[in-house]
Coordinates of C-alpha atoms and ligand atoms in Angstrom, one line a residue:
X1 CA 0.0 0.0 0.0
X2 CA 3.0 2.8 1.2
X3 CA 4.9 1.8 -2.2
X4 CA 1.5 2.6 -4.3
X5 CA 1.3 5.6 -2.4
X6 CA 4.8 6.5 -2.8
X7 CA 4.8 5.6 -6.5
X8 CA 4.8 9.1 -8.2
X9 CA 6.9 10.9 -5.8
X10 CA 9.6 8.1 -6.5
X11 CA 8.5 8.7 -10.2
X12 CA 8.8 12.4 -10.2
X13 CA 12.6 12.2 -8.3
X14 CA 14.1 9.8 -10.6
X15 CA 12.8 12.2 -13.3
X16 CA 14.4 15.0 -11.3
X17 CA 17.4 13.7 -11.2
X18 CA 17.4 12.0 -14.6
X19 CA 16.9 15.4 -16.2
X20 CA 14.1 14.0 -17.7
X21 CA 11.7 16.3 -15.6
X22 CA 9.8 18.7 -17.9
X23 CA 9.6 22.7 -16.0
X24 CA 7.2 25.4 -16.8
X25 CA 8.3 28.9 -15.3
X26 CA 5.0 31.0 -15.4
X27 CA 6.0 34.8 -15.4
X28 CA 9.6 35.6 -17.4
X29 CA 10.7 38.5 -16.0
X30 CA 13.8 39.8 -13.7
X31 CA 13.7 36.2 -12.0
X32 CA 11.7 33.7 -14.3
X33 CA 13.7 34.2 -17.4
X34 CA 17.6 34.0 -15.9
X35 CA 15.8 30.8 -13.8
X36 CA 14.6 29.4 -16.7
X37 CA 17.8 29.7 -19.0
X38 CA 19.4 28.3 -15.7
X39 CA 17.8 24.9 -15.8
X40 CA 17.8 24.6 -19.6
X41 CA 21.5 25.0 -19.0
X42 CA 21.7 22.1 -16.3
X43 CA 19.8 19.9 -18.9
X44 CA 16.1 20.2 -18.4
X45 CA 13.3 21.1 -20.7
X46 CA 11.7 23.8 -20.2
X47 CA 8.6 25.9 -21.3
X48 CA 8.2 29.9 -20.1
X49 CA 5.3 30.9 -20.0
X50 CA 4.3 35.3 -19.7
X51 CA 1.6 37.0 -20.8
X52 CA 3.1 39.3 -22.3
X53 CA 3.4 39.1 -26.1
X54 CA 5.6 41.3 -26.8
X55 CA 8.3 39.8 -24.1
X56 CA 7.6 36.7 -25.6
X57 CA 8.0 37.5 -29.5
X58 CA 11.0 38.7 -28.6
X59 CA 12.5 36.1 -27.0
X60 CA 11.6 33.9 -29.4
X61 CA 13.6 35.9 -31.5
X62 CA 16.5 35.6 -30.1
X63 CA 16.8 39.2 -28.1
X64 CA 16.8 39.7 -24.8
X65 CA 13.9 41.8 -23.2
X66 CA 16.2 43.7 -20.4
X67 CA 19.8 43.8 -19.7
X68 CA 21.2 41.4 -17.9
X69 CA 24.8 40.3 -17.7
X70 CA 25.1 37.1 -20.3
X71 CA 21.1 36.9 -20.9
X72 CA 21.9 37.1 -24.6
X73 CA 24.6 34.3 -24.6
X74 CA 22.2 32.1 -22.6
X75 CA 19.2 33.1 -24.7
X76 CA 21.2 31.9 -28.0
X77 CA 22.3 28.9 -26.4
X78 CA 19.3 27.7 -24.9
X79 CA 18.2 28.3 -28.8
X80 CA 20.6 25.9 -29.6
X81 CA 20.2 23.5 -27.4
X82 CA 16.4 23.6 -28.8
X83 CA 15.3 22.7 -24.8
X84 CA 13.7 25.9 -24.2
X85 CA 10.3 26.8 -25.6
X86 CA 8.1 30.1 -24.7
X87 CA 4.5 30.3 -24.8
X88 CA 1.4 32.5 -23.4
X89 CA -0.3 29.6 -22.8
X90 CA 0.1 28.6 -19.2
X91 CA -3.1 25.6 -19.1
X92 CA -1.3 24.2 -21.8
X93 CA 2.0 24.8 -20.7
X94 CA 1.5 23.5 -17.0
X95 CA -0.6 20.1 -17.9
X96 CA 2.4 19.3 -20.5
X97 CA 5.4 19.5 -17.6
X98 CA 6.2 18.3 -14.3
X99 CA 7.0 20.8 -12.7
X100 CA 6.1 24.2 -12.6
X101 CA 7.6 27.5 -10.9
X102 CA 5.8 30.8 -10.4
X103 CA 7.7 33.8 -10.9
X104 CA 4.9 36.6 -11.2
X105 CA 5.4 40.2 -10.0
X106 CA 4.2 41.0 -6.6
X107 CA 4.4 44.4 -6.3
X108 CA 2.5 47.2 -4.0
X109 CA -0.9 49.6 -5.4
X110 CA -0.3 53.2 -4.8
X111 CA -2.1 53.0 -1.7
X112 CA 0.8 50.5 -0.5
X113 CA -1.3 47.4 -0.5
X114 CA 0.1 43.8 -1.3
X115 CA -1.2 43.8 -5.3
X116 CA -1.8 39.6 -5.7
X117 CA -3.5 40.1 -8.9
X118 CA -1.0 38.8 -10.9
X119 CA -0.7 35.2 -8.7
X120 CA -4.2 34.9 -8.2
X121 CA -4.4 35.0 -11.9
X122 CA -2.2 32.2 -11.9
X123 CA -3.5 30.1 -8.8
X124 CA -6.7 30.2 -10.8
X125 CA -5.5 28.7 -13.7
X126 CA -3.5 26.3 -11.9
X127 CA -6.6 25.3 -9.9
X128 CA -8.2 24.0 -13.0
X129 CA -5.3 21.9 -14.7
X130 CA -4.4 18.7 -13.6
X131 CA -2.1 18.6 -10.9
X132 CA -1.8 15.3 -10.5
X133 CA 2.1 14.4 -9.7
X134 CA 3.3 17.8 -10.0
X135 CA 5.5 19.7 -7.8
X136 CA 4.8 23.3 -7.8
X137 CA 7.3 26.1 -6.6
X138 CA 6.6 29.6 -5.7
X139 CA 9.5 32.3 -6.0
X140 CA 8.0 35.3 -6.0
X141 CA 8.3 37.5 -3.0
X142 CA 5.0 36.9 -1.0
X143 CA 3.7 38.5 2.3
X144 CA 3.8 36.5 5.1
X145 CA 0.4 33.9 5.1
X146 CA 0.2 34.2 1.4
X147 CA 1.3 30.7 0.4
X148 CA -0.8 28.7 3.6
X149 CA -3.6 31.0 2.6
X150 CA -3.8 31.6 -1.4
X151 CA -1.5 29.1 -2.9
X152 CA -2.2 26.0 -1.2
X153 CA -5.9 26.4 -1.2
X154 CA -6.1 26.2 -5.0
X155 CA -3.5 23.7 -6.1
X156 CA -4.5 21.1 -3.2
X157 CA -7.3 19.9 -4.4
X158 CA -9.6 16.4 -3.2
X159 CA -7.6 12.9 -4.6
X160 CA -4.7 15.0 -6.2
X161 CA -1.1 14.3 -4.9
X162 CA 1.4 16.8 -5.9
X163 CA 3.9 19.0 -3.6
X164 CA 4.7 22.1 -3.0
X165 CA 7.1 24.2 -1.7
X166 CA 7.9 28.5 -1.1
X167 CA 11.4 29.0 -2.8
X168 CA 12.0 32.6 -2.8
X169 CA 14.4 34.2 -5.1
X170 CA 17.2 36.2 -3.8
X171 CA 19.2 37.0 -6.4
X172 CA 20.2 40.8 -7.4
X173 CA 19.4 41.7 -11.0
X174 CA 22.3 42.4 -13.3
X175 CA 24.4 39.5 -12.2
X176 CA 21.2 36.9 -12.0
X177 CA 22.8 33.8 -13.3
X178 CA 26.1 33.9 -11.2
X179 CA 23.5 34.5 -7.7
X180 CA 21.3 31.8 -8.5
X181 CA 24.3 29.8 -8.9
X182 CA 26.5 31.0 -6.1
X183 CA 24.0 32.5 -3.8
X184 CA 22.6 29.7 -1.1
X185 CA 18.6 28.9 -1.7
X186 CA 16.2 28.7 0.6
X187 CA 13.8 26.3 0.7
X188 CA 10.2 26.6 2.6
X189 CA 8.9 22.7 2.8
X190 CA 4.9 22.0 2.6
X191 CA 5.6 18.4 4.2
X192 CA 9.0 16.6 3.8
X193 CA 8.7 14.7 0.3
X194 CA 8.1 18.3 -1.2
X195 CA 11.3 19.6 0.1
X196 CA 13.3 16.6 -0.6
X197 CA 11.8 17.3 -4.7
X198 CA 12.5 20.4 -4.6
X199 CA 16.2 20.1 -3.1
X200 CA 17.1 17.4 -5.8
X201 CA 15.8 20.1 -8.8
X202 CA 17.8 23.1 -6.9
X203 CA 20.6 21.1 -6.6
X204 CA 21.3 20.8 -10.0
X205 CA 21.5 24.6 -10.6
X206 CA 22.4 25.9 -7.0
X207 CA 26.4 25.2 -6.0
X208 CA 25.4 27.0 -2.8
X209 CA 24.3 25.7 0.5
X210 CA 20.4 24.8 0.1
X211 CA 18.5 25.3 3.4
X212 CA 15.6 23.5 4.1
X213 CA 13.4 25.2 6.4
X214 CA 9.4 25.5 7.3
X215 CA 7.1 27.8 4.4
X216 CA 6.4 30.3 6.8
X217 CA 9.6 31.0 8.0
X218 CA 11.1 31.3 4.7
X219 CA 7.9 33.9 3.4
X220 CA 9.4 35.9 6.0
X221 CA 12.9 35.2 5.2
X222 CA 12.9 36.7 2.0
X223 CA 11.3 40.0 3.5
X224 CA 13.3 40.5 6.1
X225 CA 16.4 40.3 4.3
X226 CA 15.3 43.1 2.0
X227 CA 14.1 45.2 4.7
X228 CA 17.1 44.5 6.9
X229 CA 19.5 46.5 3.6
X230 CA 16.3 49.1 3.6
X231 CA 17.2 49.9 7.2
X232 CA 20.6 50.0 7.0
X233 CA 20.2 52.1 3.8
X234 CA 18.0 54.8 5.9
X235 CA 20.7 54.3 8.6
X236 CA 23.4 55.4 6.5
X237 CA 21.4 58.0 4.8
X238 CA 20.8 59.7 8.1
X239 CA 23.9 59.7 9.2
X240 CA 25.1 61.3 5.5
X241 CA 22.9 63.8 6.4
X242 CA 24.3 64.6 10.2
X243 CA 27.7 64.6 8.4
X244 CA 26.7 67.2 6.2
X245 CA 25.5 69.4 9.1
X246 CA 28.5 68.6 11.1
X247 CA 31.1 69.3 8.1
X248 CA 32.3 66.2 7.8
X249 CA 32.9 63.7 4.5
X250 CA 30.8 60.3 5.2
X251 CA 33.1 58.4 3.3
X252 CA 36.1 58.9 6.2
X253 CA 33.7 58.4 9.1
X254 CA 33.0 55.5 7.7
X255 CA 36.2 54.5 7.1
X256 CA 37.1 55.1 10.8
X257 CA 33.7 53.4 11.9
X258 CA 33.8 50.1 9.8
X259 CA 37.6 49.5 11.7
X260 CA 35.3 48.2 14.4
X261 CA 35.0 44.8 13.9
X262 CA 31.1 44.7 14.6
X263 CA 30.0 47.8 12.3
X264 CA 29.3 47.6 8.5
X265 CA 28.0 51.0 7.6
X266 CA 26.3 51.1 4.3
X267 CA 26.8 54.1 1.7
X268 CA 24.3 56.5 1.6
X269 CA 22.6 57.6 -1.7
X270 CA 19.8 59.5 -3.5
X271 CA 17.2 56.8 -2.5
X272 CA 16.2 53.5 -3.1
X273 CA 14.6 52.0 -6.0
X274 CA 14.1 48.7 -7.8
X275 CA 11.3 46.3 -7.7
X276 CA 11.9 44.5 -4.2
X277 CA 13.8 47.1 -1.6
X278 CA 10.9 50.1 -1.8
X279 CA 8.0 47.3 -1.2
X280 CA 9.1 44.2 0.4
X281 CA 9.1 45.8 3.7
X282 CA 5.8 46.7 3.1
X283 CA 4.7 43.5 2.5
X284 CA 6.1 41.9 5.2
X285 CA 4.2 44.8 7.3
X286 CA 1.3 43.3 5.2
X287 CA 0.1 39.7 6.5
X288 CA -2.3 38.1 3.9
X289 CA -5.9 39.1 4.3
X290 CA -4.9 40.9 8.0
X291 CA -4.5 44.3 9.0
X292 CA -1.1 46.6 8.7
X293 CA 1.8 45.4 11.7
X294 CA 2.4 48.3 12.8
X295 CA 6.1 49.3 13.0
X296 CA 8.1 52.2 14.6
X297 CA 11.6 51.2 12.5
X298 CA 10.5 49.7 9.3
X299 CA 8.4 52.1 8.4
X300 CA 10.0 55.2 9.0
X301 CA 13.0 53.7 7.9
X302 CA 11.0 53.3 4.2
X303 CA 9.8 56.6 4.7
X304 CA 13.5 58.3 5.0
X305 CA 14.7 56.4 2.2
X306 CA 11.9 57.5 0.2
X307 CA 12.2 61.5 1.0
X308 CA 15.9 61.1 -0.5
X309 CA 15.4 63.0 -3.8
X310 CA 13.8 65.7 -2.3
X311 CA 17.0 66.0 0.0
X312 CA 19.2 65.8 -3.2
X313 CA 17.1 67.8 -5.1
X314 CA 17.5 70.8 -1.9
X315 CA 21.6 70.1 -2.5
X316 CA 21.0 71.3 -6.3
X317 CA 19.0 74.0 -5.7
X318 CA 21.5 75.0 -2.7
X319 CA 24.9 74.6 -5.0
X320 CA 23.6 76.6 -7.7
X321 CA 22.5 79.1 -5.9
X322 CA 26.2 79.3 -4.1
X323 CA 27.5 79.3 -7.5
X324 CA 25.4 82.4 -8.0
X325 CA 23.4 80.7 -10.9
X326 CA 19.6 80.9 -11.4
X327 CA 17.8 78.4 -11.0
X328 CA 15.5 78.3 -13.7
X329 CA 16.8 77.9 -17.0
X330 CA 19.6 76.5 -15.7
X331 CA 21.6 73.4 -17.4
X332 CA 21.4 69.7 -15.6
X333 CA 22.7 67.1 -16.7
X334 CA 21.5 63.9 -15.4
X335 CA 24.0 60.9 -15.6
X336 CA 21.6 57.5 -14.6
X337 CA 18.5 56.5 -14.7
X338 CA 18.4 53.2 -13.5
X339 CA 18.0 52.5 -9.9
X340 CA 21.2 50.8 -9.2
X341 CA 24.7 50.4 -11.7
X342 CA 24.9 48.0 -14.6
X343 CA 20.8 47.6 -14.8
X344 CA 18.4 49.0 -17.2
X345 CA 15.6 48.6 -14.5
X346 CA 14.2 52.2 -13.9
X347 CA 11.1 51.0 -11.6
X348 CA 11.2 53.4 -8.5
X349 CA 14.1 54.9 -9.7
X350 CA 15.4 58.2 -7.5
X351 CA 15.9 59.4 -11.1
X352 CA 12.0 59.9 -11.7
X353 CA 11.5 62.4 -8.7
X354 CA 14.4 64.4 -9.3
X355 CA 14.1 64.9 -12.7
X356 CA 10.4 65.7 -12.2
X357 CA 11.6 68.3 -9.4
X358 CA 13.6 69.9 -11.9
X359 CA 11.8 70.0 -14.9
X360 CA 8.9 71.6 -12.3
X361 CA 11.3 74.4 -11.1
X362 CA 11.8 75.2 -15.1
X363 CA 15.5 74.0 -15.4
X364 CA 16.5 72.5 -18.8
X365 CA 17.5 69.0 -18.0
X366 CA 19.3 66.5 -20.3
X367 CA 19.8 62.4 -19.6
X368 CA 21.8 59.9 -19.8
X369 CA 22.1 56.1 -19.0
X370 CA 24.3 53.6 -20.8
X371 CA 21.6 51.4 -20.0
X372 CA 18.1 52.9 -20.8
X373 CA 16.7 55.5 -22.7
X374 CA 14.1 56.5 -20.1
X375 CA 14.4 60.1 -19.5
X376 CA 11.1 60.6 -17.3
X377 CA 10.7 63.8 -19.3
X378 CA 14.2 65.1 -19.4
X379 CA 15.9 65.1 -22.9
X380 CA 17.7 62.2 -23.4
X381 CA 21.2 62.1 -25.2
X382 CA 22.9 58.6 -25.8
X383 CA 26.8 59.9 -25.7
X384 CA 27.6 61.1 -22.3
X385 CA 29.6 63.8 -23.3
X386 CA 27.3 65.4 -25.7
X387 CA 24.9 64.8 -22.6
X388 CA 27.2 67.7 -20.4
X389 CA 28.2 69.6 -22.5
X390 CA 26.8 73.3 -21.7
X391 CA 25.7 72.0 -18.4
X392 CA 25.9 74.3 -15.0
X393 CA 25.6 71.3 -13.0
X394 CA 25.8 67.5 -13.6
X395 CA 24.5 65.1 -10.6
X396 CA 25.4 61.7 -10.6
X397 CA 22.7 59.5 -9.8
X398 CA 23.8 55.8 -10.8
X399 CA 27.3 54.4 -10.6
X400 CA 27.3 52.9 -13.8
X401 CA 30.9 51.3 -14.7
X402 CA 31.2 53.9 -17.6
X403 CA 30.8 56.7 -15.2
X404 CA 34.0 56.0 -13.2
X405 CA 36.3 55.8 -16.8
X406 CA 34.7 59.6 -17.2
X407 CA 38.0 62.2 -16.7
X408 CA 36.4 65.1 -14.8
X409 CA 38.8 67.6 -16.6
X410 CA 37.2 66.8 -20.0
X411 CA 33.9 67.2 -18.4
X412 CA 34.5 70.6 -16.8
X413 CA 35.9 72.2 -19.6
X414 CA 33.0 71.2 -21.9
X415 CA 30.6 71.8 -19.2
X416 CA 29.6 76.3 -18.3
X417 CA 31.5 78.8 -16.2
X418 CA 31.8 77.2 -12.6
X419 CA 30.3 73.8 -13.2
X420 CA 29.0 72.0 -10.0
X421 CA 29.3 68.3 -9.9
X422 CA 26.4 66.4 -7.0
X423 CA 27.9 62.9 -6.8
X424 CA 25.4 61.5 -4.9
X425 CA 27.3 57.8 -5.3
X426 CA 30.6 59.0 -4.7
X427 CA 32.0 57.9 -8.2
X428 CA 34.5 60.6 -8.3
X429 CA 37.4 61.6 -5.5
X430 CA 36.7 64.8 -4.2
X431 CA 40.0 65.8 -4.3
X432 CA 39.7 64.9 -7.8
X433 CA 36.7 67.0 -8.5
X434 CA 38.6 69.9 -7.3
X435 CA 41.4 69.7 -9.0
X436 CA 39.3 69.9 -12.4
X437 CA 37.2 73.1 -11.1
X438 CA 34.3 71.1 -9.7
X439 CA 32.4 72.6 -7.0
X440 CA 31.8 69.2 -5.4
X441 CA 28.8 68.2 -3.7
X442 CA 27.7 64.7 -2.4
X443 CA 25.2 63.4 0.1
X444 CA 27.5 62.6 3.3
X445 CA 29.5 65.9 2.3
X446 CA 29.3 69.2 1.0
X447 CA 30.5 72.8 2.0
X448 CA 27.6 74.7 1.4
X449 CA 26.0 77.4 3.1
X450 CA 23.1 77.2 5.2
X451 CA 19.7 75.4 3.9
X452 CA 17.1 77.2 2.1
X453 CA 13.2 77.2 1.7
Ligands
NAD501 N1 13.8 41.5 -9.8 C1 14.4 41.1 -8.7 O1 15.6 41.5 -8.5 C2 13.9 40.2 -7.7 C3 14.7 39.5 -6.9 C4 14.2 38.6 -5.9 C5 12.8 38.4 -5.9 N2 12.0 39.1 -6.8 C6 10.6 38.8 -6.7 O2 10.3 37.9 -7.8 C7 9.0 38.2 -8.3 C8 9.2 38.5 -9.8 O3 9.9 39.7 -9.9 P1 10.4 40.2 -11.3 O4 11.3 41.3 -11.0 O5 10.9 39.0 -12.1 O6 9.0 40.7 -12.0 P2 8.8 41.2 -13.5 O7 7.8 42.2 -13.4 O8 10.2 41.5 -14.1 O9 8.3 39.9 -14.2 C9 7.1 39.3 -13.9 C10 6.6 38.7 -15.2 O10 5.4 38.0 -15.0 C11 4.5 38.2 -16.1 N3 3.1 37.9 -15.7 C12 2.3 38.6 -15.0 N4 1.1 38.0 -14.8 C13 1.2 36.8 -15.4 C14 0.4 35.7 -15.5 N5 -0.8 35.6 -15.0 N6 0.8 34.6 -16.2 C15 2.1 34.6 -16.7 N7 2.9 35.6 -16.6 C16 2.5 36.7 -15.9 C17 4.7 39.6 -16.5 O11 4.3 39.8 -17.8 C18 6.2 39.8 -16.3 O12 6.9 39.5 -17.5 C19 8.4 39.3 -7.5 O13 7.7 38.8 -6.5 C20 9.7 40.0 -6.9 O14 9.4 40.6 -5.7 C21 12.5 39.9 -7.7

């Protein structure tokens, strides 16, 4: 009777480990489409599966829909390899494979609510496929209670047997494939036999350490980490800010500071942005279908982060003034529009309330980014010295690697009488921007006179 019973979960681990397991990833964005190339690398077929046509035409031909270090090579490859298939069909898709993972986006509405829509589109349309034998995976970022209390209840249905587990994703974007690889995965079990599936499929992409652990613990795992770096971001950010008051440069407290052995100061910035640091905490404050936690630190830790443009939009208006340039009209270039270096993700970018700040006050204001051409209404220019050129003041926004090769001389002299440089990611030496005529201004250091209205 137990060897009946156990039948297809023997079945479905031989076919794990055989390769022979078939995987539908449902949602290919950020984290579906670099974990999807991942295990047709390892061996397995696989089917992605998005909604979205337009992501999926052109993957299909061959081009990748975002930057992301080596997406193209393993796009072409997995082409090759002719074990990787994309389709908007997910009934289809999840009745022809063993296994399937959901990727969707979780994200927040403007009134800072959990938005589910996207999953429960997906539990639906699992709930009416045949489970049967299937293990299915969740990795998108979920707030705590979600998987006991949406997921489950649709994909365990009466005389099915399948298995689930919660593996959330942790990987950054822009260096995806080498995280999923290198970075250790957790693992949130439903019962035992779905973890021990889901370790043997993880196993075979992740070199890392896999931890097994209960669902609910790791739902809040995932959260917590991202809210832990939102806190130490605000942390930082405030204490750029008492710098500043004090006269002092950030950069060597910190240097003196993180000589302790038990303090690891983060660098503070004009904000934070991407699609998991401005909401997960929110989530996580968020329990499914309960009222708001309420939180003295988390929150107002989101909060500070948030008001971080306005503070770097104040050091602009403050070092053109001292420069004795008016405000309107005047040039600003901005260099980055992404929300972190090396991406072409601009979702919650610092960029977009800047830029809107500036355009409101009537400045003329050019953009660039290596990596995207969104300007959020400023003039974009793809060469980064045609970008400056004529510009009273360039601010720095993203640390982009081509940034850094910049010389500051060449930009100053192309750049109007008394340019002003706002490094708000300390790309450039100070001393550096001195030496080329740069009134230099960063947040965690400046010299300029006394706030204004
Ligand atoms: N991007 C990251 O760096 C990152 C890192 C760790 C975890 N996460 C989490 O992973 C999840 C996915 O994030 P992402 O950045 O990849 O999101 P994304 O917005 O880049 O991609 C989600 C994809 O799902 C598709 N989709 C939406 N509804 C669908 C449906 N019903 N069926 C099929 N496809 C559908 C969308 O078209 C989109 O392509 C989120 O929960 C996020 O918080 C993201």
């Amino acid at each position: 009777m137990e060897d009946s019973l156990n039948k297809p979960f023997e079945e479905l681990k031989v076919k794990i480990e055989n390769k022979k397991a078939r995987i539908a990833i449902v949602g290919l964005g950020q984290v579906g489409l670099p974990t999807a190339l991942s295990f047709v690398n390892s061996g397995y077929n696989v089917t992605g599966v998005d909604t979205n046509e337009e992501l999926i035409n052109k993957i299909s031909n061959g081009m990748s829909p975002f930057q992301e270090k080596n997406l193209q090579e393993f796009i072409k490859n997995s082409q090759k390899s002719e074990r990787f298939h994309v389709s908007t069909k997910i009934d289809e898709s999840v009745e022809n494979s063993n296994i399937i993972i959901v990727c969707v986006a979780t994200p927040i509405t403007k009134d800072i609510k959990p938005d589910m829509t996207s999953l429960k589109s997906v539990c639906d349309s699992l709930s009416k496929c045949d489970l049967n034998g299937k293990l299915i995976l969740v990795e998108s970022s979920l707030p705590p209670g979600t998987f006991e209390g949406l997921v489950i209840p649709f994909i365990r249905k009466s005389n099915q047997i399948c298995w689930s587990c919660y593996v959330p994703e942790r990987l950054v974007p822009g260096h995806a494939f080498s995280e999923i690889k290198t970075t250790s995965r957790i693992i949130g079990e439903l019962d035992t036999e779905s973890g021990i599936l889901a370790r043997e499929l993880y196993k075979t992409i992740v070199q890392a350490e896999i931890i097994l652990t209960t669902f609910r613990v790791a739902e809040i795992s995932k959260l917590v980490e991202n809210t832990y770096r939102d806190v130490n971001i605000a942390l930082a950010n405030e204490i750029g800010i008492i710098c500043e008051v004090y006269g002092i440069d950030f950069n060597e407290l910190s240097r003196v500071c993180n000589s302790h052995p038990r303090v690891n100061l983060h660098q503070p910035g004009p904000g934070v942005g991407g699609p998991c640091l401005p909401k997960d905490p929110y989530l996580l404050l968020n329990p499914f279908n309960s009222e708001q936690i309420k939180s003295d630190i988390i929150l107002n830790a989101r909060k500070f982060n948030d008001k971080m443009p306005d503070h770097v939009f104040s050091l602009i208006k403050r070092a053109l003034l001292e420069k004795n340039k008016k405000i309107e009209n005047s040039v600003i270039s901005v260099l980055g529009t992404a929300y972190k270096a090396n991406v072409s993700d601009t979702r919650s970018s610092p960029a977009e309330k800047i830029i809107k700040q500036l355009l409101d006050l009537g400045c003329n204001v050019k953009v660039n980014d290596p990596n995207t051409e969104a300007g959020f209404g400023g003039l974009y220019e793809k060469n980064i010295l045609n970008t400056v050129k004529k510009s009273d003041l360039v601010v720095i926004l993203t640390d982009h690697d081509e940034y850094k090769k910049l010389d500051l001389h060449i930009l100053s002299d192309s750049m109007n009488e008394n340019p002003i440089l706002v490094d708000t990611k300390r790309v450039f030496d100070k001393k550096e921007a001195d030496t080329a005529g740069f009134l230099y201004v960063s947040v965690g250091y400046h010299n300029l006179k006394e706030e204004i209205n």
